Amino acid sequence: MLLTLLNIVVPVFAVVAVGFVFGRRQRHGEMGFINLANVAVFCPALVFSALIDNPVSPGESWPLILAGVLSILLPGLLLCLFRFPGLERRTLVVAGMFRNTGNIGIPLMMLAYGADQLGAIILLFVLSNLIHFSLGLFILSRDAGRWQWLQNPIIWAAVLGMLLADNTALLPAFVYTTADLLGQMAVPLMLFALGVRLSGGEMGDLGLAFRVNLAYLLVGAASFALVAWLLPLGNDWLRLLALSVMLPPAVLNYLLCEQYRCQPDKMASIVLLGNAMAVVTIPLVVYLTLTFL
């Protein structure tokens, strides 16, 4: 089991570490264009090709869809019960709701639970994106565009992939092959870019960041237990949800807090320490899910 665990976790963190070292050595390196290409081109291509290969029927997958939504909303509601001096509630809540389902979640879940789960993994990723760019932006700023999620190409790639999954005869082979090739770049680039982004941050109040991340793990575990009790979920979906609620806060939370002037310095510390703690928490969660589910 130890070797299996290492084979799952080490490659993911190794690519992040390569990006981190590269970012430290190239202090003036600019990743903005590459990150934009990943969000606008490579990730949508991954979502589209993955849903073509691994069709997801909304009618059959409604328990997973509902569970994915609840696993985002419930931690936000539970975090309203917590108080951390000097930390605004919106800062606390947003980082606890939206986890690193893209950069770390997709490759980890594929390695841990199998590529045959890619359709369900992508579905959870798309749900997180949809809620992040709608409700998440509303929490950060009432002035944020409420319909900004409509501009997210990942959402439209998911819709198109679901529509064409059962009608692949309408899709020319070269279109799928092109999307598949572009999508193969997304995951390693997400991991590498995460390392570069983390290399440029600095941790401030480590005590606060540590307490906040412990609260995230606590509400994540409580939310998972409640969702697992409420909904008819098989073991495959339970594993995905268990890992998704225990992932570290998304780096995107920091970027959005910077954009909307919502304590970006504190958010940076929370995100950085959360991702550092994931080196311990993620192997433990993967081990528990593979052993008991």
mmCIF file of C-alpha atoms in Angstrom:
data_model
loop_
_atom_site.group_PDB
_atom_site.id
_atom_site.type_symbol
_atom_site.label_atom_id
_atom_site.label_comp_id
_atom_site.label_asym_id
_atom_site.label_seq_id
_atom_site.Cartn_x
_atom_site.Cartn_y
_atom_site.Cartn_z
ATOM 1 C CA MET A 1 0.000 0.000 0.000
ATOM 2 C CA LEU A 2 2.857 2.410 0.784
ATOM 3 C CA LEU A 3 4.365 1.987 -2.684
ATOM 4 C CA THR A 4 0.934 2.431 -4.285
ATOM 5 C CA LEU A 5 0.402 5.602 -2.270
ATOM 6 C CA LEU A 6 3.797 6.984 -3.275
ATOM 7 C CA ASN A 7 3.108 6.232 -6.942
ATOM 8 C CA ILE A 8 -0.134 8.210 -6.687
ATOM 9 C CA VAL A 9 0.965 11.230 -4.680
ATOM 10 C CA VAL A 10 4.642 11.789 -5.505
ATOM 11 C CA PRO A 11 4.263 12.536 -9.261
ATOM 12 C CA VAL A 12 1.675 15.236 -8.554
ATOM 13 C CA PHE A 13 3.717 17.013 -5.905
ATOM 14 C CA ALA A 14 6.925 16.486 -7.896
ATOM 15 C CA VAL A 15 5.579 18.511 -10.839
ATOM 16 C CA VAL A 16 4.398 21.235 -8.431
ATOM 17 C CA ALA A 17 7.875 21.228 -6.856
ATOM 18 C CA VAL A 18 9.526 21.610 -10.269
ATOM 19 C CA GLY A 19 7.327 24.637 -10.925
ATOM 20 C CA PHE A 20 8.130 26.036 -7.482
ATOM 21 C CA VAL A 21 11.903 25.723 -8.009
ATOM 22 C CA PHE A 22 11.631 27.167 -11.512
ATOM 23 C CA GLY A 23 9.607 30.092 -10.162
ATOM 24 C CA ARG A 24 12.196 30.780 -7.465
ATOM 25 C CA ARG A 25 15.051 30.762 -9.968
ATOM 26 C CA GLN A 26 13.206 32.890 -12.535
ATOM 27 C CA ARG A 27 11.978 35.644 -10.274
ATOM 28 C CA HIS A 28 10.826 37.801 -13.144
ATOM 29 C CA GLY A 29 9.310 34.950 -15.141
ATOM 30 C CA GLU A 30 5.863 35.770 -16.526
ATOM 31 C CA MET A 31 3.249 33.000 -16.484
ATOM 32 C CA GLY A 32 0.253 35.200 -17.270
ATOM 33 C CA PHE A 33 0.041 34.308 -20.956
ATOM 34 C CA ILE A 34 0.514 30.581 -20.297
ATOM 35 C CA ASN A 35 -2.099 30.569 -17.527
ATOM 36 C CA LEU A 36 -4.541 32.385 -19.784
ATOM 37 C CA ALA A 37 -3.954 29.834 -22.553
ATOM 38 C CA ASN A 38 -4.551 27.008 -20.081
ATOM 39 C CA VAL A 39 -7.830 28.466 -18.828
ATOM 40 C CA ALA A 40 -9.102 29.557 -22.241
ATOM 41 C CA VAL A 41 -7.868 26.688 -24.439
ATOM 42 C CA PHE A 42 -6.294 23.647 -22.776
ATOM 43 C CA CYS A 43 -8.720 23.162 -19.842
ATOM 44 C CA PRO A 44 -11.843 23.521 -22.017
ATOM 45 C CA ALA A 45 -10.307 21.035 -24.467
ATOM 46 C CA LEU A 46 -9.671 18.622 -21.581
ATOM 47 C CA VAL A 47 -13.234 18.994 -20.309
ATOM 48 C CA PHE A 48 -14.693 18.488 -23.785
ATOM 49 C CA SER A 49 -12.609 15.432 -24.724
ATOM 50 C CA ALA A 50 -12.995 13.855 -21.257
ATOM 51 C CA LEU A 51 -16.784 14.084 -21.400
ATOM 52 C CA ILE A 52 -16.793 12.625 -24.908
ATOM 53 C CA ASP A 53 -14.706 9.661 -23.731
ATOM 54 C CA ASN A 54 -16.494 9.330 -20.376
ATOM 55 C CA PRO A 55 -20.128 10.388 -20.908
ATOM 56 C CA VAL A 56 -21.979 11.774 -17.915
ATOM 57 C CA SER A 57 -25.768 11.581 -17.953
ATOM 58 C CA PRO A 58 -27.351 14.290 -15.779
ATOM 59 C CA GLY A 59 -30.334 12.014 -15.208
ATOM 60 C CA GLU A 60 -28.189 9.186 -13.879
ATOM 61 C CA SER A 61 -25.575 11.375 -12.203
ATOM 62 C CA TRP A 62 -27.938 13.605 -10.239
ATOM 63 C CA PRO A 63 -26.709 12.250 -6.855
ATOM 64 C CA LEU A 64 -23.125 13.202 -7.763
ATOM 65 C CA ILE A 65 -24.208 16.609 -9.084
ATOM 66 C CA LEU A 66 -26.197 17.358 -5.925
ATOM 67 C CA ALA A 67 -23.382 16.014 -3.745
ATOM 68 C CA GLY A 68 -20.858 18.193 -5.588
ATOM 69 C CA VAL A 69 -22.974 21.311 -5.014
ATOM 70 C CA LEU A 70 -23.571 20.489 -1.344
ATOM 71 C CA SER A 71 -19.879 19.755 -0.747
ATOM 72 C CA ILE A 72 -19.209 23.368 -1.779
ATOM 73 C CA LEU A 73 -22.142 25.096 -0.083
ATOM 74 C CA LEU A 74 -22.139 23.224 3.247
ATOM 75 C CA PRO A 75 -18.552 24.160 4.204
ATOM 76 C CA GLY A 76 -19.442 27.812 3.519
ATOM 77 C CA LEU A 77 -22.453 27.619 5.817
ATOM 78 C CA LEU A 78 -20.525 25.824 8.570
ATOM 79 C CA LEU A 79 -17.671 28.338 8.383
ATOM 80 C CA CYS A 80 -20.119 31.120 9.268
ATOM 81 C CA LEU A 81 -20.049 29.646 12.785
ATOM 82 C CA PHE A 82 -16.295 30.354 13.096
ATOM 83 C CA ARG A 83 -14.686 33.634 14.108
ATOM 84 C CA PHE A 84 -11.039 34.530 13.519
ATOM 85 C CA PRO A 85 -9.971 37.995 14.717
ATOM 86 C CA GLY A 86 -8.678 40.128 11.860
ATOM 87 C CA LEU A 87 -10.129 37.894 9.159
ATOM 88 C CA GLU A 88 -13.211 39.006 7.245
ATOM 89 C CA ARG A 89 -15.985 36.459 6.932
ATOM 90 C CA ARG A 90 -15.980 36.595 3.122
ATOM 91 C CA THR A 91 -12.241 35.811 3.063
ATOM 92 C CA LEU A 92 -12.746 32.876 5.408
ATOM 93 C CA VAL A 93 -15.782 31.461 3.615
ATOM 94 C CA VAL A 94 -14.607 31.670 -0.005
ATOM 95 C CA ALA A 95 -11.326 29.818 0.556
ATOM 96 C CA GLY A 96 -13.150 27.089 2.488
ATOM 97 C CA MET A 97 -15.748 26.581 -0.229
ATOM 98 C CA PHE A 98 -13.517 26.451 -3.271
ATOM 99 C CA ARG A 99 -10.730 23.888 -3.270
ATOM 100 C CA ASN A 100 -7.931 23.106 -5.692
ATOM 101 C CA THR A 101 -10.113 20.753 -7.740
ATOM 102 C CA GLY A 102 -8.244 21.602 -10.954
ATOM 103 C CA ASN A 103 -4.514 21.863 -10.341
ATOM 104 C CA ILE A 104 -4.296 19.077 -7.772
ATOM 105 C CA GLY A 105 -7.711 17.429 -7.768
ATOM 106 C CA ILE A 106 -7.875 16.191 -11.369
ATOM 107 C CA PRO A 107 -4.460 14.477 -11.543
ATOM 108 C CA LEU A 108 -4.710 13.091 -8.013
ATOM 109 C CA MET A 109 -8.147 11.592 -8.506
ATOM 110 C CA MET A 110 -7.143 10.066 -11.839
ATOM 111 C CA LEU A 111 -4.031 8.454 -10.375
ATOM 112 C CA ALA A 112 -5.741 7.332 -7.180
ATOM 113 C CA TYR A 113 -9.111 6.126 -8.450
ATOM 114 C CA GLY A 114 -8.575 5.400 -12.146
ATOM 115 C CA ALA A 115 -8.944 7.165 -15.482
ATOM 116 C CA ASP A 116 -12.375 5.553 -15.892
ATOM 117 C CA GLN A 117 -13.619 8.064 -13.302
ATOM 118 C CA LEU A 118 -12.512 11.021 -15.410
ATOM 119 C CA GLY A 119 -16.064 11.951 -16.438
ATOM 120 C CA ALA A 120 -17.168 12.261 -12.793
ATOM 121 C CA ILE A 121 -13.931 14.082 -11.876
ATOM 122 C CA ILE A 122 -14.466 16.612 -14.656
ATOM 123 C CA LEU A 123 -18.086 17.072 -13.576
ATOM 124 C CA LEU A 124 -16.978 18.052 -10.052
ATOM 125 C CA PHE A 125 -14.375 20.412 -11.528
ATOM 126 C CA VAL A 126 -16.968 22.122 -13.746
ATOM 127 C CA LEU A 127 -19.436 22.480 -10.857
ATOM 128 C CA SER A 128 -16.742 24.136 -8.752
ATOM 129 C CA ASN A 129 -15.916 26.551 -11.586
ATOM 130 C CA LEU A 130 -19.561 27.390 -12.144
ATOM 131 C CA ILE A 131 -20.240 28.187 -8.481
ATOM 132 C CA HIS A 132 -16.881 29.931 -8.014
ATOM 133 C CA PHE A 133 -17.557 32.419 -10.808
ATOM 134 C CA SER A 134 -21.154 33.061 -9.756
ATOM 135 C CA LEU A 135 -21.814 32.708 -6.020
ATOM 136 C CA GLY A 136 -18.118 33.003 -5.149
ATOM 137 C CA LEU A 137 -17.733 36.358 -6.879
ATOM 138 C CA PHE A 138 -20.978 37.573 -5.305
ATOM 139 C CA ILE A 139 -19.628 36.723 -1.831
ATOM 140 C CA LEU A 140 -16.392 38.610 -2.503
ATOM 141 C CA SER A 141 -18.063 41.646 -3.993
ATOM 142 C CA ARG A 142 -21.708 42.564 -4.498
ATOM 143 C CA ASP A 143 -20.553 44.638 -7.475
ATOM 144 C CA ALA A 144 -19.000 41.672 -9.282
ATOM 145 C CA GLY A 145 -20.654 40.648 -12.525
ATOM 146 C CA ARG A 146 -23.340 38.115 -11.624
ATOM 147 C CA TRP A 147 -23.286 36.608 -15.093
ATOM 148 C CA GLN A 148 -19.514 36.378 -15.419
ATOM 149 C CA TRP A 149 -19.721 32.594 -15.337
ATOM 150 C CA LEU A 150 -21.259 32.763 -18.805
ATOM 151 C CA GLN A 151 -17.887 33.976 -20.088
ATOM 152 C CA ASN A 152 -16.115 30.891 -18.730
ATOM 153 C CA PRO A 153 -15.150 28.630 -21.689
ATOM 154 C CA ILE A 154 -14.904 25.615 -19.357
ATOM 155 C CA ILE A 155 -18.661 25.757 -18.733
ATOM 156 C CA TRP A 156 -19.494 25.827 -22.440
ATOM 157 C CA ALA A 157 -16.997 23.055 -23.185
ATOM 158 C CA ALA A 158 -18.798 20.914 -20.589
ATOM 159 C CA VAL A 159 -22.213 21.645 -22.111
ATOM 160 C CA LEU A 160 -20.950 20.821 -25.604
ATOM 161 C CA GLY A 161 -19.213 17.647 -24.406
ATOM 162 C CA MET A 162 -22.378 16.387 -22.695
ATOM 163 C CA LEU A 163 -24.530 17.141 -25.749
ATOM 164 C CA LEU A 164 -22.201 15.385 -28.177
ATOM 165 C CA ALA A 165 -21.243 12.435 -25.964
ATOM 166 C CA ASP A 166 -24.248 10.417 -27.168
ATOM 167 C CA ASN A 167 -24.004 11.769 -30.721
ATOM 168 C CA THR A 168 -20.354 11.241 -31.584
ATOM 169 C CA ALA A 169 -21.291 10.549 -35.221
ATOM 170 C CA LEU A 170 -21.850 14.302 -35.515
ATOM 171 C CA LEU A 171 -18.271 14.964 -34.416
ATOM 172 C CA PRO A 172 -15.519 14.686 -37.068
ATOM 173 C CA ALA A 173 -12.634 12.542 -35.832
ATOM 174 C CA PHE A 174 -10.075 15.313 -36.377
ATOM 175 C CA VAL A 175 -12.047 17.653 -34.064
ATOM 176 C CA TYR A 176 -11.940 15.141 -31.215
ATOM 177 C CA THR A 177 -8.260 14.329 -31.838
ATOM 178 C CA THR A 178 -7.352 18.024 -31.789
ATOM 179 C CA ALA A 179 -9.263 18.596 -28.549
ATOM 180 C CA ASP A 180 -7.676 15.516 -27.004
ATOM 181 C CA LEU A 181 -4.149 16.697 -27.893
ATOM 182 C CA LEU A 182 -4.808 20.171 -26.495
ATOM 183 C CA GLY A 183 -6.395 18.731 -23.357
ATOM 184 C CA GLN A 184 -3.349 16.569 -22.619
ATOM 185 C CA MET A 185 -1.397 19.751 -21.931
ATOM 186 C CA ALA A 186 -3.815 21.026 -19.300
ATOM 187 C CA VAL A 187 -3.060 18.862 -16.254
ATOM 188 C CA PRO A 188 0.773 19.006 -16.193
ATOM 189 C CA LEU A 189 0.615 22.718 -17.007
ATOM 190 C CA MET A 190 -1.840 23.309 -14.140
ATOM 191 C CA LEU A 191 0.505 21.564 -11.710
ATOM 192 C CA PHE A 192 3.588 23.397 -12.987
ATOM 193 C CA ALA A 193 1.790 26.766 -12.911
ATOM 194 C CA LEU A 194 0.616 26.074 -9.353
ATOM 195 C CA GLY A 195 4.233 25.615 -8.255
ATOM 196 C CA VAL A 196 5.291 28.829 -9.984
ATOM 197 C CA ARG A 197 2.429 30.752 -8.371
ATOM 198 C CA LEU A 198 3.236 29.389 -4.907
ATOM 199 C CA SER A 199 6.909 30.325 -5.325
ATOM 200 C CA GLY A 200 6.011 34.004 -5.532
ATOM 201 C CA GLY A 201 3.984 34.158 -2.327
ATOM 202 C CA GLU A 202 5.000 34.863 1.241
ATOM 203 C CA MET A 203 3.422 33.568 4.422
ATOM 204 C CA GLY A 204 2.439 36.166 6.990
ATOM 205 C CA ASP A 205 0.480 35.140 10.090
ATOM 206 C CA LEU A 206 1.243 31.415 10.169
ATOM 207 C CA GLY A 207 -0.775 30.871 13.350
ATOM 208 C CA LEU A 208 -3.921 32.291 11.791
ATOM 209 C CA ALA A 209 -3.351 30.446 8.512
ATOM 210 C CA PHE A 210 -2.864 27.161 10.379
ATOM 211 C CA ARG A 211 -6.051 27.574 12.452
ATOM 212 C CA VAL A 212 -8.065 28.506 9.370
ATOM 213 C CA ASN A 213 -6.846 25.485 7.413
ATOM 214 C CA LEU A 214 -7.668 23.201 10.340
ATOM 215 C CA ALA A 215 -11.178 24.676 10.291
ATOM 216 C CA TYR A 216 -11.390 23.929 6.560
ATOM 217 C CA LEU A 217 -10.457 20.293 7.111
ATOM 218 C CA LEU A 218 -12.976 20.018 9.945
ATOM 219 C CA VAL A 219 -15.928 21.459 7.992
ATOM 220 C CA GLY A 220 -14.869 19.467 4.920
ATOM 221 C CA ALA A 221 -15.013 16.206 6.872
ATOM 222 C CA ALA A 222 -18.348 17.154 8.466
ATOM 223 C CA SER A 223 -19.827 18.109 5.080
ATOM 224 C CA PHE A 224 -18.675 14.847 3.507
ATOM 225 C CA ALA A 225 -20.216 12.809 6.335
ATOM 226 C CA LEU A 226 -23.538 14.632 5.958
ATOM 227 C CA VAL A 227 -23.621 14.297 2.151
ATOM 228 C CA ALA A 228 -22.682 10.601 2.325
ATOM 229 C CA TRP A 229 -25.512 10.023 4.792
ATOM 230 C CA LEU A 230 -28.116 11.960 2.784
ATOM 231 C CA LEU A 231 -27.490 10.797 -0.791
ATOM 232 C CA PRO A 232 -27.320 7.390 -2.524
ATOM 233 C CA LEU A 233 -23.667 7.461 -3.572
ATOM 234 C CA GLY A 234 -21.573 4.466 -4.582
ATOM 235 C CA ASN A 235 -18.038 3.956 -3.310
ATOM 236 C CA ASP A 236 -16.482 5.391 -6.496
ATOM 237 C CA TRP A 237 -18.290 8.695 -6.052
ATOM 238 C CA LEU A 238 -17.714 8.718 -2.284
ATOM 239 C CA ARG A 239 -13.954 8.498 -2.838
ATOM 240 C CA LEU A 240 -14.014 11.448 -5.228
ATOM 241 C CA LEU A 241 -16.066 13.578 -2.828
ATOM 242 C CA ALA A 242 -13.945 12.669 0.188
ATOM 243 C CA LEU A 243 -10.794 13.842 -1.550
ATOM 244 C CA SER A 244 -12.424 16.928 -3.086
ATOM 245 C CA VAL A 245 -13.548 18.364 0.274
ATOM 246 C CA MET A 246 -10.088 17.799 1.795
ATOM 247 C CA LEU A 247 -8.087 19.466 -0.969
ATOM 248 C CA PRO A 248 -6.214 22.689 -0.167
ATOM 249 C CA PRO A 249 -7.744 26.093 -1.001
ATOM 250 C CA ALA A 250 -7.583 27.050 -4.673
ATOM 251 C CA VAL A 251 -4.859 29.507 -5.700
ATOM 252 C CA LEU A 252 -7.580 31.297 -7.670
ATOM 253 C CA ASN A 253 -9.010 32.464 -4.327
ATOM 254 C CA TYR A 254 -5.912 34.598 -3.803
ATOM 255 C CA LEU A 255 -6.112 36.095 -7.298
ATOM 256 C CA LEU A 256 -9.772 37.000 -6.844
ATOM 257 C CA CYS A 257 -9.160 38.474 -3.382
ATOM 258 C CA GLU A 258 -6.427 40.608 -4.891
ATOM 259 C CA GLN A 259 -8.769 41.760 -7.644
ATOM 260 C CA TYR A 260 -11.627 42.601 -5.282
ATOM 261 C CA ARG A 261 -9.434 43.944 -2.442
ATOM 262 C CA CYS A 262 -10.462 41.323 0.066
ATOM 263 C CA GLN A 263 -7.444 40.827 2.376
ATOM 264 C CA PRO A 264 -5.182 39.320 -0.323
ATOM 265 C CA ASP A 265 -2.211 39.130 2.070
ATOM 266 C CA LYS A 266 -4.108 36.939 4.526
ATOM 267 C CA MET A 267 -5.561 34.857 1.707
ATOM 268 C CA ALA A 268 -2.061 34.311 0.302
ATOM 269 C CA SER A 269 -0.894 32.927 3.660
ATOM 270 C CA ILE A 270 -3.959 30.681 3.968
ATOM 271 C CA VAL A 271 -3.542 29.292 0.447
ATOM 272 C CA LEU A 272 0.214 28.777 0.742
ATOM 273 C CA LEU A 273 0.052 26.997 4.083
ATOM 274 C CA GLY A 274 -2.979 24.973 2.990
ATOM 275 C CA ASN A 275 -1.075 23.646 -0.011
ATOM 276 C CA ALA A 276 1.958 22.916 2.177
ATOM 277 C CA MET A 277 -0.235 20.992 4.647
ATOM 278 C CA ALA A 278 -1.660 18.990 1.738
ATOM 279 C CA VAL A 279 1.636 17.085 1.545
ATOM 280 C CA VAL A 280 0.477 15.357 4.745
ATOM 281 C CA THR A 281 -3.317 15.456 4.519
ATOM 282 C CA ILE A 282 -3.762 14.251 0.932
ATOM 283 C CA PRO A 283 -1.776 10.989 1.279
ATOM 284 C CA LEU A 284 -3.760 10.271 4.455
ATOM 285 C CA VAL A 285 -7.108 10.863 2.724
ATOM 286 C CA VAL A 286 -6.110 8.764 -0.296
ATOM 287 C CA TYR A 287 -4.989 5.931 1.994
ATOM 288 C CA LEU A 288 -8.235 6.016 4.002
ATOM 289 C CA THR A 289 -10.468 6.104 0.921
ATOM 290 C CA LEU A 290 -8.630 3.244 -0.790
ATOM 291 C CA THR A 291 -8.669 1.178 2.394
ATOM 292 C CA PHE A 292 -12.208 1.712 3.698
ATOM 293 C CA LEU A 293 -14.305 2.642 0.653
#
